[in-house]
CSV table of C-alpha atoms in Angstrom, one decimal:
chain,number,residue,atom,x,y,z
A,170,MET,CA,26.5,49.5,-16.6
A,171,LEU,CA,25.6,52.8,-18.3
A,172,LYS,CA,27.1,56.2,-17.3
A,173,LEU,CA,26.1,59.5,-18.8
A,174,ARG,CA,27.8,62.8,-17.8
A,175,ASN,CA,26.7,66.3,-18.9
A,176,LEU,CA,24.5,64.9,-21.8
A,177,THR,CA,22.9,67.6,-24.0
A,178,VAL,CA,20.5,67.0,-26.9
A,179,ALA,CA,19.2,69.8,-29.0
A,180,TYR,CA,16.9,70.0,-32.0
A,181,GLY,CA,17.9,73.2,-33.5
A,182,ALA,CA,17.2,75.9,-31.0
A,183,ILE,CA,15.2,73.6,-28.8
A,184,VAL,CA,17.2,72.1,-26.1
A,185,ALA,CA,15.6,68.7,-25.0
A,186,LEU,CA,18.3,67.7,-22.5
A,187,HIS,CA,20.5,70.1,-20.4
A,188,GLY,CA,23.7,68.6,-19.1
A,189,LEU,CA,22.1,65.5,-17.8
A,190,ASP,CA,23.9,63.0,-15.5
A,191,LEU,CA,22.6,59.5,-15.0
A,192,GLU,CA,23.8,56.1,-14.1
A,193,VAL,CA,22.2,52.6,-14.7
A,194,PRO,CA,23.5,49.8,-12.2
A,195,MET,CA,24.6,46.5,-13.4
A,196,ALA,CA,21.2,44.9,-12.5
A,197,GLY,CA,17.6,45.8,-11.8
A,198,ILE,CA,15.3,48.3,-13.2
A,199,THR,CA,16.1,51.9,-13.5
A,200,CYS,CA,13.1,54.1,-14.2
A,201,ILE,CA,12.7,57.6,-15.7
A,202,ILE,CA,9.4,59.5,-15.2
A,203,GLY,CA,8.5,63.0,-16.2
A,204,ALA,CA,5.8,64.9,-18.0
A,205,ASN,CA,5.6,64.9,-21.8
A,206,GLY,CA,8.3,67.1,-23.2
A,207,ALA,CA,10.6,66.3,-20.2
A,208,GLY,CA,13.2,64.7,-22.5
A,209,LYS,CA,12.7,61.1,-21.7
A,210,THR,CA,12.5,59.8,-25.2
A,211,SER,CA,15.4,62.0,-26.3
A,212,LEU,CA,17.5,60.4,-23.7
A,213,LEU,CA,16.9,56.9,-25.0
A,214,ALA,CA,17.4,58.0,-28.5
A,215,ALA,CA,20.7,59.5,-27.6
A,216,VAL,CA,22.0,56.3,-26.0
A,217,SER,CA,20.7,54.4,-29.0
A,218,GLY,CA,22.6,56.6,-31.5
A,219,LEU,CA,19.4,57.9,-33.1
A,220,VAL,CA,20.0,61.5,-32.3
A,221,ARG,CA,23.0,63.8,-32.2
A,222,TYR,CA,24.2,64.8,-28.8
A,223,SER,CA,27.2,66.1,-26.9
A,224,CYS,CA,28.4,64.9,-23.5
A,225,ASP,CA,31.5,64.6,-21.4
A,226,GLU,CA,31.0,60.8,-21.1
A,227,MET,CA,28.6,58.1,-22.3
A,228,SER,CA,30.1,54.7,-21.3
A,229,PHE,CA,28.6,51.2,-21.3
A,230,GLY,CA,30.4,48.5,-19.3
A,231,GLY,CA,33.3,50.9,-19.0
A,232,LYS,CA,33.7,51.5,-22.8
A,233,PRO,CA,32.5,54.5,-24.8
A,234,VAL,CA,29.0,54.0,-26.4
A,235,PRO,CA,29.3,54.0,-30.2
A,236,LYS,CA,27.6,56.9,-31.9
A,237,VAL,CA,26.3,54.8,-34.8
A,238,ALA,CA,22.9,53.0,-34.1
A,239,TYR,CA,23.8,49.5,-35.5
A,240,ARG,CA,27.1,49.5,-33.6
A,241,VAL,CA,25.1,50.4,-30.4
A,242,VAL,CA,23.0,47.3,-31.0
A,243,ASP,CA,26.2,45.2,-31.6
A,244,SER,CA,27.4,46.4,-28.2
A,245,GLY,CA,24.3,44.9,-26.5
A,246,ILE,CA,22.2,48.0,-26.0
A,247,ILE,CA,18.7,47.2,-27.4
A,248,HIS,CA,16.0,49.7,-27.7
A,249,VAL,CA,12.2,48.8,-27.7
A,250,PRO,CA,10.7,52.1,-29.0
A,251,GLU,CA,7.5,53.9,-28.2
A,252,GLY,CA,4.6,52.9,-30.4
A,253,ARG,CA,5.8,49.2,-30.8
A,254,GLN,CA,6.9,49.8,-34.5
A,255,VAL,CA,6.4,46.1,-35.5
A,256,PHE,CA,6.7,45.1,-39.2
A,257,VAL,CA,3.0,44.9,-39.9
A,258,ASN,CA,3.4,42.9,-43.3
A,259,MET,CA,5.6,40.3,-41.6
A,260,SER,CA,4.5,37.4,-39.5
A,261,VAL,CA,4.9,37.3,-35.7
A,262,GLU,CA,7.8,34.8,-36.1
A,263,GLU,CA,9.4,36.8,-38.8
A,264,ASN,CA,9.3,39.9,-36.6
A,265,LEU,CA,11.0,37.9,-33.8
A,266,LEU,CA,13.7,36.6,-36.0
A,267,MET,CA,14.4,40.2,-37.2
A,268,GLY,CA,15.3,40.9,-33.7
A,269,ALA,CA,18.1,38.4,-33.9
A,270,TYR,CA,19.3,39.7,-37.4
A,271,HIS,CA,22.8,40.5,-36.0
A,272,ARG,CA,23.3,37.2,-34.2
A,273,ARG,CA,25.1,34.2,-35.7
A,274,ASP,CA,24.5,31.7,-32.8
A,275,VAL,CA,21.9,29.5,-34.3
A,276,SER,CA,21.3,27.4,-31.3
A,277,GLY,CA,21.1,30.5,-29.1
A,278,ILE,CA,18.5,32.0,-31.4
A,279,LYS,CA,16.4,28.8,-31.4
A,280,GLN,CA,16.5,28.7,-27.5
A,281,GLU,CA,15.6,32.5,-27.3
A,282,ILE,CA,12.5,32.2,-29.5
A,283,GLU,CA,11.4,29.2,-27.4
A,284,ASP,CA,11.9,31.4,-24.3
A,285,VAL,CA,9.9,34.3,-25.9
A,286,TYR,CA,7.0,31.9,-26.7
A,287,GLU,CA,7.1,30.6,-23.1
A,288,THR,CA,6.9,34.2,-21.7
A,289,PHE,CA,4.3,35.1,-24.3
A,290,PRO,CA,2.1,32.0,-25.2
A,291,ARG,CA,-0.1,34.2,-27.2
A,292,LEU,CA,2.7,34.9,-29.6
A,293,HIS,CA,3.2,31.3,-30.1
A,294,GLU,CA,-0.5,30.8,-30.9
A,295,ARG,CA,-0.2,33.6,-33.5
A,296,ARG,CA,3.3,33.0,-34.8
A,297,LYS,CA,2.2,32.7,-38.4
A,298,GLN,CA,-0.2,35.6,-38.2
A,299,MET,CA,0.6,39.1,-39.8
A,300,ALA,CA,1.8,41.4,-37.1
A,301,GLY,CA,-0.5,44.2,-38.4
A,302,THR,CA,-3.5,42.1,-37.5
A,303,LEU,CA,-2.6,41.7,-33.8
A,304,SER,CA,-4.2,43.8,-31.1
A,305,GLY,CA,-2.3,46.7,-29.5
A,306,GLY,CA,-1.5,44.5,-26.5
A,307,GLU,CA,-0.2,41.6,-28.6
A,308,GLN,CA,1.9,44.1,-30.7
A,309,GLN,CA,3.5,45.3,-27.4
A,310,MET,CA,4.3,41.6,-26.5
A,311,LEU,CA,5.8,41.3,-30.0
A,312,ALA,CA,7.9,44.3,-29.6
A,313,LEU,CA,9.2,43.2,-26.2
A,314,GLY,CA,9.9,39.8,-27.5
A,315,ARG,CA,11.7,41.1,-30.6
A,316,GLY,CA,13.9,43.1,-28.2
A,317,LEU,CA,14.8,40.0,-26.2
A,318,MET,CA,15.7,38.1,-29.4
A,319,ALA,CA,18.6,40.5,-29.7
A,320,ALA,CA,20.1,39.1,-26.5
A,321,PRO,CA,20.3,42.5,-24.8
A,322,LYS,CA,23.0,43.4,-22.2
A,323,LEU,CA,20.9,46.5,-21.4
A,324,LEU,CA,17.2,46.9,-22.5
A,325,LEU,CA,15.8,50.4,-23.1
A,326,LEU,CA,12.0,50.4,-22.9
A,327,ASP,CA,10.1,53.5,-24.1
A,328,GLU,CA,6.5,53.7,-22.7
A,329,PRO,CA,5.8,50.0,-22.9
A,330,SER,CA,2.4,50.3,-21.3
A,331,LEU,CA,1.2,53.2,-23.5
A,332,GLY,CA,-2.4,52.7,-24.7
A,333,LEU,CA,-2.8,49.3,-23.3
A,334,ALA,CA,-5.8,47.9,-21.2
A,335,PRO,CA,-5.2,47.6,-17.5
A,336,ASN,CA,-4.8,43.8,-17.6
A,337,MET,CA,-2.3,44.2,-20.4
A,338,VAL,CA,-0.4,46.9,-18.4
A,339,ASP,CA,-0.1,44.5,-15.5
A,340,LEU,CA,1.3,41.8,-17.8
A,341,VAL,CA,3.9,44.2,-19.2
A,342,PHE,CA,5.2,45.2,-15.8
A,343,GLU,CA,5.4,41.5,-14.8
A,344,VAL,CA,7.4,40.8,-17.9
A,345,VAL,CA,9.7,43.7,-17.3
A,346,GLN,CA,10.5,42.5,-13.8
A,347,LYS,CA,11.0,38.9,-15.2
A,348,ILE,CA,13.6,40.3,-17.7
A,349,ALA,CA,15.3,42.0,-14.9
A,350,ARG,CA,15.4,38.9,-12.7
A,351,ARG,CA,17.0,37.1,-15.6
A,352,GLY,CA,20.0,39.5,-15.1
A,353,VAL,CA,19.3,42.0,-18.0
A,354,PRO,CA,19.3,45.6,-16.5
A,355,VAL,CA,16.4,47.6,-17.8
A,356,LEU,CA,16.2,51.4,-18.3
A,357,LEU,CA,12.5,52.1,-18.4
A,358,VAL,CA,10.8,55.3,-19.6
A,359,GLU,CA,7.2,55.3,-18.4
A,360,GLN,CA,4.2,57.6,-18.0
A,361,ASN,CA,2.6,55.2,-15.6
A,362,ALA,CA,4.6,56.6,-12.7
A,363,ALA,CA,3.0,54.6,-10.0
A,364,GLN,CA,3.6,51.2,-11.3
A,365,ALA,CA,7.0,52.1,-12.8
A,366,LEU,CA,8.2,53.4,-9.4
A,367,GLU,CA,6.7,50.3,-7.7
A,368,VAL,CA,8.9,48.0,-9.6
A,369,SER,CA,12.0,50.1,-9.9
A,370,ASP,CA,15.2,49.7,-7.9
A,371,LYS,CA,16.4,53.2,-8.9
A,372,ALA,CA,14.5,56.1,-10.5
A,373,TYR,CA,15.0,59.6,-11.9
A,374,VAL,CA,12.5,62.5,-12.4
A,375,LEU,CA,13.1,64.7,-15.4
A,376,GLU,CA,11.6,68.2,-15.8
A,377,THR,CA,12.4,70.2,-19.0
A,378,GLY,CA,15.5,68.2,-19.7
A,379,ARG,CA,17.0,68.2,-16.3
A,380,VAL,CA,17.2,65.7,-13.4
A,381,VAL,CA,15.3,67.2,-10.4
A,382,LEU,CA,15.0,64.1,-8.2
A,383,SER,CA,16.7,60.7,-8.0
A,384,GLY,CA,16.7,57.8,-5.6
A,385,ALA,CA,15.2,54.3,-4.9
A,386,GLY,CA,11.9,53.7,-6.7
A,387,ARG,CA,10.0,53.1,-3.5
A,388,ASP,CA,11.4,56.3,-1.9
A,389,LEU,CA,10.3,58.5,-4.8
A,390,LEU,CA,6.8,56.7,-4.6
A,391,GLU,CA,6.5,58.2,-1.2
A,392,ASN,CA,8.0,61.7,-2.0
A,393,PRO,CA,5.3,64.4,-1.6
A,394,ARG,CA,6.5,66.2,-4.7
A,395,VAL,CA,6.2,63.2,-6.8
A,396,ARG,CA,2.9,62.1,-5.4
A,397,GLN,CA,1.4,65.5,-6.1
A,398,ALA,CA,2.9,66.1,-9.5
A,399,TYR,CA,2.9,62.7,-11.0
A,400,LEU,CA,0.5,60.5,-9.0
A,401,GLY,CA,-2.3,63.1,-8.5
A,402,ILE,CA,-2.1,62.6,-4.7
A,403,ALA,CA,-2.5,65.8,-2.7
A,404,GLU,CA,-0.8,65.7,0.7
């Protein structure tokens, strides 16, 4: 679905990604783990057209990925950013409808919002409430729901479990798996390495902007290097 070849991202003299190669399959969850500063967020930002980059290839469904953010959205690549970034002075329902801003299929939008409310009943209960008054977990639900309203062909998730209570973390991972089962491939950046690898079909480990390990999520979960460095388990 997504293919990156020799991707480099730099902020002035600081190079965040060094010639990175990565592929996201047509289905399932592809996970990226790594320490802070490894380049995970820069990777998603490059795909989304939010930062400048150079690469030999960045293709989506066999076609070049646009370099302008709104055209990336039009192509079906939808980015749910770190920190939720909901519109705090708009209601829950207004936030969700903003996710469908580029869509013109009225019946599809109506069905999508019903599906989001079915997935997140709490959002339906609070649909008229200002987003800024929601808890952190509820705002994360809203950010995920808004991403789904855009009818993604590929969903990019940046640290969806960050700062959430354990029960909300479990819910987020359940929803991510549900999204993948619906046929939407997911590219997941996540600090919670154990749970991310547990649910992932494919995974990459980044260190200082380079891929140092890749493979099936369950295989990396059992890899001694990953267990020691990212799971805190000494062999």
